[in-house]
Amino acid sequence: MRNTATGEDASFSVKRPEVARVLESASGEEAAVGRVIGDDYERLIQLRMAVKTGIKEGEPLYLCAECFTPVYLCCRKEERRFFFRHTKEDGTCSARTRGLLSQEEIRARSYNGAKESVLHQQMKQWLVDSLAASGQFTEIASEKRWTGRVTGAWRKPDVSAKWGDLKVAFEVQLSTTFLDVIAERRLFYLKEGALLIWVFARFDADARRLTQNDVFYNNNQNAFIISPSTREASMAEGKFLLECIWAEPRNEGQTPVLQRKRISCSELTLEPETQRAYFYDFDGERKKLPPAEDTRRTALAADFEGWWLRVAREYPSQYEQEEVVAGFPELHPPSWEALGPVAKYLPADYWLGPFLPVPLLNILYSAKHGKPIGLKRNLFIEVAHYAAENHPTYLPWFRKAFAVYNRGELLQEQDKTGKWRRRVAAYKKEMKALPELYAPDRTHQRLVELLFPELAPLP
Ligand SMILES: [Zn+2]
């Protein structure tokens, strides 16, 4: 998906959402749904769960910005596009989000339901047999009523058991299990201090259903399968064995790889407080990866600086420098190719227009190095005078750069005549009287942020 300045095109949002803007309860801020939905699928699936859980808890995260009804995230399956739907729709809002199911959908659902109920019964039995075979579980029961200690509400988990002191509920996930049910049960067992583990009959990497993802992405990217063969193996080995499918993180831009292995329940990490049970710690492993994006941006900034210092050395006048760098970014040092498409890390507007701001870059690099770069001056203080005199609209940034690179002392030392001190006093006065003269020129802001990240946030 294409990334644009607005982020709208890159979003998983449907093209023309009925609810176009939502109110974020926590901040009271209004936001376009394209931005809220965003372009990160994993984050989105986790958000979907959080939004649903908020509604179940009576603390909705998002409200329709028009009618203030709580809304939740739905997915248009065929195209993997998401939208917000009202929890209630009584006609008072102009946004219509609750269409009736088509006849076809209803038929498909009841057909799948009938087909799956047989499998469902079998899976419960396989679970019970496997748990019993291991000898590690007590109070193994199928379809036993579980009454909440605090709430008094009750559920009937497919299978329940005690694993040491921990009460565990197993639910078989079928294609007819929807997010509502998943969110609600998750919350119930969380409040019970118990752990809910979802099991699947199959888990197709290519055609993964959204409801499978609702479980998978909220379980540290681990999923479990119960089948006749895991049951047989459990009975033969006297262990509770499951087939685990998990994702292993890769560097940014690469799809995580799915792995599959038969594991024993004693290899699982159990986290009732997050309702996660996992064999492979996806989140933990991902944290160990270097942030690839940052690394590349830093490398590009370093390459750019190297190139700039070379140009500044070889071409003493700014006029010549402007000529040399005019072809940028189409013409950039070939060594940069190794970084991947340079374009990705450059502000988009550099492909359309403004030439590199030679004086701005010279002054900032001078501040960074504490000596004149690309300017025919002897002392750093002469650069400071040049900057203040000729580029008032960049002065707020230069001042920040002088502070960040600790050039105050150097300026003081080189200010033998006190001329700099007087100039500072004068422009400070003028900044107050005529602030519009010093309003920062933001044409090159994104470039400066890329090349001089230590100056962020720019005034
Ligand atoms: Zn509304």
XYZ file of C-alpha atoms and ligand atoms in Angstrom:
460
model
C 0.000 0.000 0.000
C 1.184 3.465 -0.838
C 2.187 5.786 1.903
C 1.028 9.339 1.477
C 1.305 12.366 3.667
C -2.255 11.880 4.911
C -1.894 8.172 5.593
C -5.382 7.606 4.218
C -4.372 5.469 1.262
C -2.206 3.214 3.354
C -4.961 2.528 5.870
C -6.880 -0.751 6.185
C -10.017 1.390 6.335
C -12.803 0.885 3.795
C -12.763 3.565 1.113
C -15.874 5.510 2.083
C -16.691 4.719 5.715
C -20.185 5.586 6.967
C -18.697 6.593 10.288
C -15.900 8.777 8.995
C -14.738 10.365 12.231
C -14.600 9.010 15.752
C -14.091 10.544 19.142
C -11.375 8.976 21.236
C -12.769 8.747 24.765
C -9.434 8.930 26.544
C -8.287 12.157 24.951
C -11.581 13.646 23.807
C -9.912 14.172 20.421
C -11.688 13.623 17.153
C -9.875 11.573 14.522
C -10.420 10.372 10.973
C -11.072 6.627 10.999
C -8.403 6.098 8.325
C -5.827 7.247 10.833
C -7.267 5.271 13.750
C -7.385 2.083 11.689
C -3.916 2.670 10.289
C -1.746 0.415 8.166
C -0.368 -2.019 10.754
C -2.463 -5.185 10.595
C -1.187 -6.749 13.798
C -1.747 -3.574 15.812
C -5.190 -3.260 14.248
C -6.245 -6.752 15.328
C -5.091 -5.962 18.852
C -6.958 -2.644 18.743
C -10.073 -4.500 17.580
C -9.900 -6.648 20.709
C -9.245 -3.645 22.955
C -12.198 -1.744 21.464
C -14.517 -4.709 21.925
C -13.299 -5.284 25.468
C -13.877 -1.610 26.275
C -17.491 -1.910 25.168
C -17.998 -5.053 27.258
C -16.559 -3.187 30.240
C -18.834 -0.196 29.712
C -15.831 1.969 28.861
C -15.874 2.351 25.098
C -12.641 3.618 23.560
C -14.287 5.278 20.569
C -17.567 7.049 19.932
C -19.146 8.057 16.645
C -18.202 11.716 16.291
C -21.648 12.555 14.984
C -23.998 10.875 17.480
C -21.622 9.831 20.327
C -22.764 6.206 20.194
C -19.995 3.732 21.086
C -18.536 2.113 17.988
C -16.481 -1.010 17.370
C -14.312 -2.307 14.553
C -15.745 -4.594 11.906
C -14.095 -6.141 8.928
C -15.370 -6.442 5.385
C -14.000 -9.905 4.915
C -13.620 -10.165 1.176
C -11.280 -7.210 0.955
C -9.749 -7.179 4.433
C -11.002 -3.650 5.015
C -12.189 -2.341 8.342
C -14.825 0.138 9.464
C -16.511 1.345 12.639
C -20.031 0.205 13.443
C -22.494 1.723 15.928
C -23.334 -0.531 18.867
C -26.905 0.768 18.556
C -28.548 2.249 15.539
C -31.937 3.891 15.940
C -31.904 6.224 12.973
C -30.785 9.336 14.817
C -27.361 9.282 13.170
C -26.860 9.811 9.482
C -24.262 7.037 9.388
C -25.786 3.619 8.657
C -23.509 0.825 9.749
C -25.765 -2.074 10.635
C -27.002 -3.713 7.488
C -29.020 -6.921 7.682
C -27.232 -10.121 6.867
C -27.844 -11.335 3.374
C -29.786 -14.584 3.034
C -26.699 -16.164 1.633
C -24.660 -15.267 4.675
C -27.276 -16.702 7.004
C -27.369 -19.943 5.030
C -23.611 -20.193 4.989
C -23.428 -19.653 8.714
C -25.984 -22.275 9.668
C -24.463 -24.746 7.231
C -21.001 -24.230 8.751
C -22.555 -24.414 12.194
C -24.105 -27.846 11.576
C -20.981 -29.192 9.969
C -18.824 -27.946 12.812
C -20.933 -29.161 15.704
C -19.839 -32.762 15.105
C -16.204 -31.771 15.002
C -16.750 -29.655 18.100
C -17.981 -32.663 20.107
C -15.017 -34.720 18.961
C -12.500 -32.049 19.829
C -13.810 -31.743 23.370
C -13.312 -35.475 23.812
C -9.778 -35.369 22.350
C -8.945 -32.592 24.794
C -10.327 -34.481 27.786
C -8.452 -37.662 26.780
C -5.183 -35.780 26.281
C -5.430 -33.906 29.568
C -6.240 -37.092 31.459
C -3.334 -38.950 29.827
C -0.801 -36.467 31.176
C -1.657 -36.913 34.833
C -0.803 -33.227 35.396
C -4.379 -31.986 35.424
C -7.140 -32.428 37.970
C -10.862 -31.694 37.925
C -11.045 -32.307 34.181
C -14.573 -31.668 33.003
C -16.446 -31.031 29.808
C -19.222 -28.447 29.566
C -19.197 -27.867 33.307
C -20.799 -24.689 34.545
C -18.243 -22.196 35.870
C -19.702 -19.518 38.110
C -17.721 -16.323 38.544
C -16.555 -15.675 42.094
C -16.868 -11.922 41.851
C -19.555 -11.288 39.285
C -21.801 -14.283 39.808
C -22.032 -14.588 36.025
C -21.343 -17.988 34.615
C -19.881 -19.649 31.532
C -19.730 -23.191 30.306
C -16.233 -23.729 28.877
C -15.824 -26.602 26.448
C -13.323 -28.174 28.793
C -12.040 -27.027 32.170
C -9.310 -28.367 34.411
C -6.932 -27.447 37.184
C -3.244 -27.277 36.401
C -1.560 -27.056 39.761
C -3.252 -24.048 41.336
C -4.259 -22.496 38.056
C -7.742 -22.989 36.712
C -7.712 -23.365 32.959
C -10.568 -23.200 30.490
C -10.223 -24.576 26.973
C -12.452 -23.339 24.207
C -12.605 -24.787 20.750
C -12.615 -22.056 18.170
C -14.923 -22.591 15.269
C -15.526 -20.438 12.230
C -18.745 -19.260 13.870
C -16.968 -17.910 16.938
C -16.981 -14.157 16.627
C -14.983 -11.428 18.260
C -17.827 -10.629 20.661
C -17.605 -14.073 22.195
C -13.829 -14.083 22.218
C -13.611 -10.695 23.957
C -16.322 -11.524 26.458
C -14.821 -14.862 27.514
C -11.345 -13.453 27.695
C -12.614 -10.840 30.142
C -14.547 -13.374 32.213
C -11.551 -15.662 32.801
C -9.246 -12.717 33.354
C -11.452 -11.541 36.212
C -11.487 -15.098 37.548
C -7.695 -15.180 37.706
C -7.987 -18.166 35.397
C -6.527 -18.754 31.953
C -8.468 -19.313 28.766
C -6.704 -21.269 26.029
C -8.225 -21.431 22.572
C -7.670 -24.507 20.442
C -8.245 -24.942 16.734
C -9.059 -27.862 14.506
C -6.809 -26.433 11.813
C -4.872 -23.299 11.130
C -4.196 -22.489 7.510
C -1.355 -20.086 7.091
C -2.613 -18.814 3.743
C -6.324 -18.573 4.327
C -6.371 -17.588 7.945
C -9.732 -16.453 9.115
C -10.103 -13.129 10.838
C -11.456 -14.805 13.986
C -8.320 -16.954 14.093
C -6.271 -13.801 13.894
C -8.303 -12.306 16.731
C -6.943 -15.114 18.895
C -3.494 -15.402 17.292
C -2.448 -11.738 17.488
C -3.710 -11.477 21.053
C -1.806 -14.591 22.109
C 1.755 -13.550 21.328
C 1.330 -15.072 17.848
C 0.927 -18.667 19.032
C -1.979 -20.961 18.137
C -2.764 -24.531 19.182
C -4.298 -27.421 17.302
C -5.980 -30.483 18.738
C -6.444 -33.411 16.372
C -6.766 -37.189 16.418
C -3.020 -37.464 16.002
C -2.192 -35.159 18.940
C -4.637 -37.161 21.032
C -2.990 -40.446 20.064
C 0.467 -39.091 20.783
C -0.684 -37.728 24.143
C -2.083 -41.139 25.105
C 1.066 -42.933 23.937
C 3.512 -40.613 25.720
C 1.492 -39.827 28.821
C 1.782 -36.076 28.188
C -0.630 -33.376 27.090
C 0.647 -32.707 23.568
C -0.550 -30.002 21.221
C 0.474 -28.853 17.831
C 1.736 -25.302 18.123
C 1.917 -22.795 15.302
C 3.852 -19.664 15.968
C 5.328 -16.735 14.125
C 8.966 -15.718 14.312
C 9.667 -12.027 13.831
C 11.815 -10.829 10.954
C 13.319 -7.475 10.199
C 11.028 -4.677 9.234
C 9.421 -5.143 5.833
C 9.700 -8.940 5.939
C 6.748 -11.164 6.752
C 7.147 -13.183 9.933
C 7.742 -16.887 9.276
C 5.246 -19.412 10.619
C 6.663 -22.430 12.411
C 4.905 -25.583 13.449
C 5.853 -28.219 16.004
C 4.295 -30.706 18.359
C 4.917 -29.519 21.890
C 4.122 -30.608 25.418
C 2.036 -28.383 27.666
C 4.953 -28.143 30.091
C 6.839 -26.129 27.450
C 4.244 -23.363 27.564
C 4.603 -20.033 29.297
C 1.339 -19.178 31.019
C 0.314 -15.580 31.658
C -3.177 -15.355 33.133
C -2.734 -11.581 33.616
C -2.496 -11.073 29.854
C -4.551 -14.183 28.995
C -1.682 -15.566 26.987
C -0.292 -19.090 26.729
C 2.627 -19.461 24.391
C 5.486 -21.704 23.382
C 7.492 -19.088 21.484
C 7.807 -15.557 22.835
C 7.176 -13.509 19.695
C 7.065 -10.116 21.447
C 10.199 -10.849 23.429
C 12.149 -11.988 20.367
C 10.977 -9.021 18.346
C 12.313 -6.620 20.969
C 15.765 -8.121 20.406
C 15.776 -7.216 16.711
C 17.540 -3.967 15.857
C 15.042 -1.319 14.827
C 15.800 -1.603 11.135
C 14.077 1.594 10.155
C 16.105 3.658 12.633
C 19.316 2.002 11.542
C 18.714 2.889 7.924
C 17.708 6.450 8.646
C 20.841 6.921 10.738
C 22.966 5.424 7.975
C 21.409 7.709 5.393
C 21.992 10.774 7.570
C 25.639 9.743 8.005
C 26.091 9.160 4.261
C 24.493 12.479 3.477
C 26.789 14.243 5.908
C 29.868 12.564 4.411
C 28.777 13.645 0.948
C 28.052 17.177 2.109
C 31.418 17.622 3.828
C 33.134 16.443 0.649
C 31.179 18.868 -1.544
C 31.849 21.700 0.916
C 35.565 20.934 0.862
C 35.864 20.686 -2.913
C 33.633 23.624 -3.810
C 34.305 26.603 -1.561
C 31.532 28.906 -2.772
C 27.879 28.295 -2.026
C 27.118 29.174 -5.612
C 29.216 26.241 -6.857
C 27.810 23.943 -4.205
C 24.294 24.735 -5.358
C 25.264 23.721 -8.887
C 26.771 20.446 -7.724
C 23.817 19.336 -5.594
C 21.104 20.577 -7.972
C 20.492 17.059 -9.298
C 19.638 15.703 -5.883
C 17.985 13.332 -5.148
C 17.974 11.722 -8.621
C 21.707 12.202 -8.585
C 23.037 10.978 -5.338
C 26.263 9.178 -4.454
C 26.019 5.596 -5.748
C 27.151 4.152 -2.421
C 23.742 5.036 -1.026
C 22.045 2.397 -3.116
C 23.068 -0.122 -0.516
C 20.571 1.499 1.833
C 17.657 0.491 -0.303
C 15.667 3.046 -2.181
C 16.921 6.331 -0.831
C 13.552 7.862 -1.646
C 11.883 6.018 1.186
C 13.839 7.922 3.774
C 13.669 11.317 2.171
C 10.893 13.814 2.614
C 8.496 13.197 -0.267
C 8.713 16.745 -1.574
C 12.353 16.315 -2.551
C 11.249 14.433 -5.619
C 9.160 17.306 -6.817
C 10.872 20.440 -6.111
C 12.804 22.536 -3.792
C 16.530 22.330 -4.236
C 18.620 21.453 -1.261
C 18.871 24.489 1.044
C 22.628 24.978 0.825
C 23.062 27.837 3.365
C 20.745 26.139 5.877
C 22.707 22.882 5.699
C 26.061 24.670 5.847
C 25.073 26.556 8.953
C 23.673 23.481 10.713
C 26.736 21.378 9.860
C 28.948 24.259 11.038
C 27.087 24.252 14.343
C 27.438 20.475 14.580
C 31.202 20.578 13.922
C 31.910 23.843 15.720
C 33.706 25.309 12.694
C 32.713 26.777 9.313
C 31.476 24.135 6.855
C 30.889 25.172 3.232
C 31.169 28.863 4.104
C 34.236 30.981 3.411
C 34.762 32.029 7.014
C 37.542 31.435 9.502
C 35.721 31.281 12.807
C 32.480 29.715 13.872
C 31.257 33.034 15.224
C 31.393 34.451 11.703
C 28.990 31.711 10.642
C 26.712 32.703 13.517
C 26.769 36.351 12.390
C 26.086 35.309 8.787
C 23.161 33.141 9.920
C 21.551 35.768 12.113
C 21.967 38.489 9.499
C 20.847 36.613 6.394
C 18.435 33.905 7.542
C 16.072 35.209 10.210
C 13.430 32.604 9.307
C 15.885 29.832 10.240
C 17.198 31.582 13.314
C 14.972 29.684 15.798
C 16.484 26.411 14.472
C 20.033 27.748 14.566
C 19.532 28.815 18.141
C 18.355 25.332 18.976
C 21.383 23.853 17.162
C 23.789 26.162 19.051
C 22.211 24.928 22.290
C 22.090 21.219 21.387
C 25.706 21.203 20.142
C 26.842 23.292 23.118
C 28.290 26.164 21.131
C 27.531 28.864 23.708
C 30.990 28.790 25.206
C 32.701 28.788 21.810
C 30.691 31.837 20.743
C 31.503 33.635 23.969
C 35.179 32.868 23.557
C 35.285 34.084 19.958
C 33.206 37.191 20.706
C 36.208 39.386 21.517
C 34.477 42.645 20.618
C 31.074 41.861 22.158
C 29.478 42.262 18.760
C 27.728 38.863 18.997
C 26.369 39.655 22.442
C 24.899 42.906 21.116
C 23.450 41.137 18.098
C 21.750 38.539 20.295
C 20.222 41.248 22.466
C 19.014 43.080 19.357
C 17.415 40.105 17.618
C 15.808 38.925 20.846
C 14.166 42.311 21.165
C 13.085 42.214 17.548
C 11.752 38.656 17.913
C 9.390 39.982 20.535
C 8.373 43.068 18.599
C 8.130 41.480 15.133
C 7.705 37.722 15.618
C 6.494 37.237 12.026
C 9.991 38.129 10.785
C 11.355 35.103 12.603
C 8.546 32.610 12.000
C 10.400 29.422 10.984
C 10.433 28.562 7.289
C 9.250 24.945 7.340
C 9.949 24.066 3.696
C 12.851 21.833 4.668
C 11.688 20.732 8.075
C 11.439 17.023 7.263
C 14.892 17.003 5.713
C 16.354 18.692 8.785
C 14.569 16.200 11.036
C 16.034 13.350 9.016
C 19.589 14.689 8.959
C 19.675 16.225 12.430
C 17.347 14.068 14.549
C 18.996 15.385 17.696
C 17.422 18.808 17.017
C 13.892 17.450 17.343
C 11.462 18.847 18.132
C 12.259 21.818 15.958
C 10.861 25.123 17.204
Zn -23.257 7.979 14.632
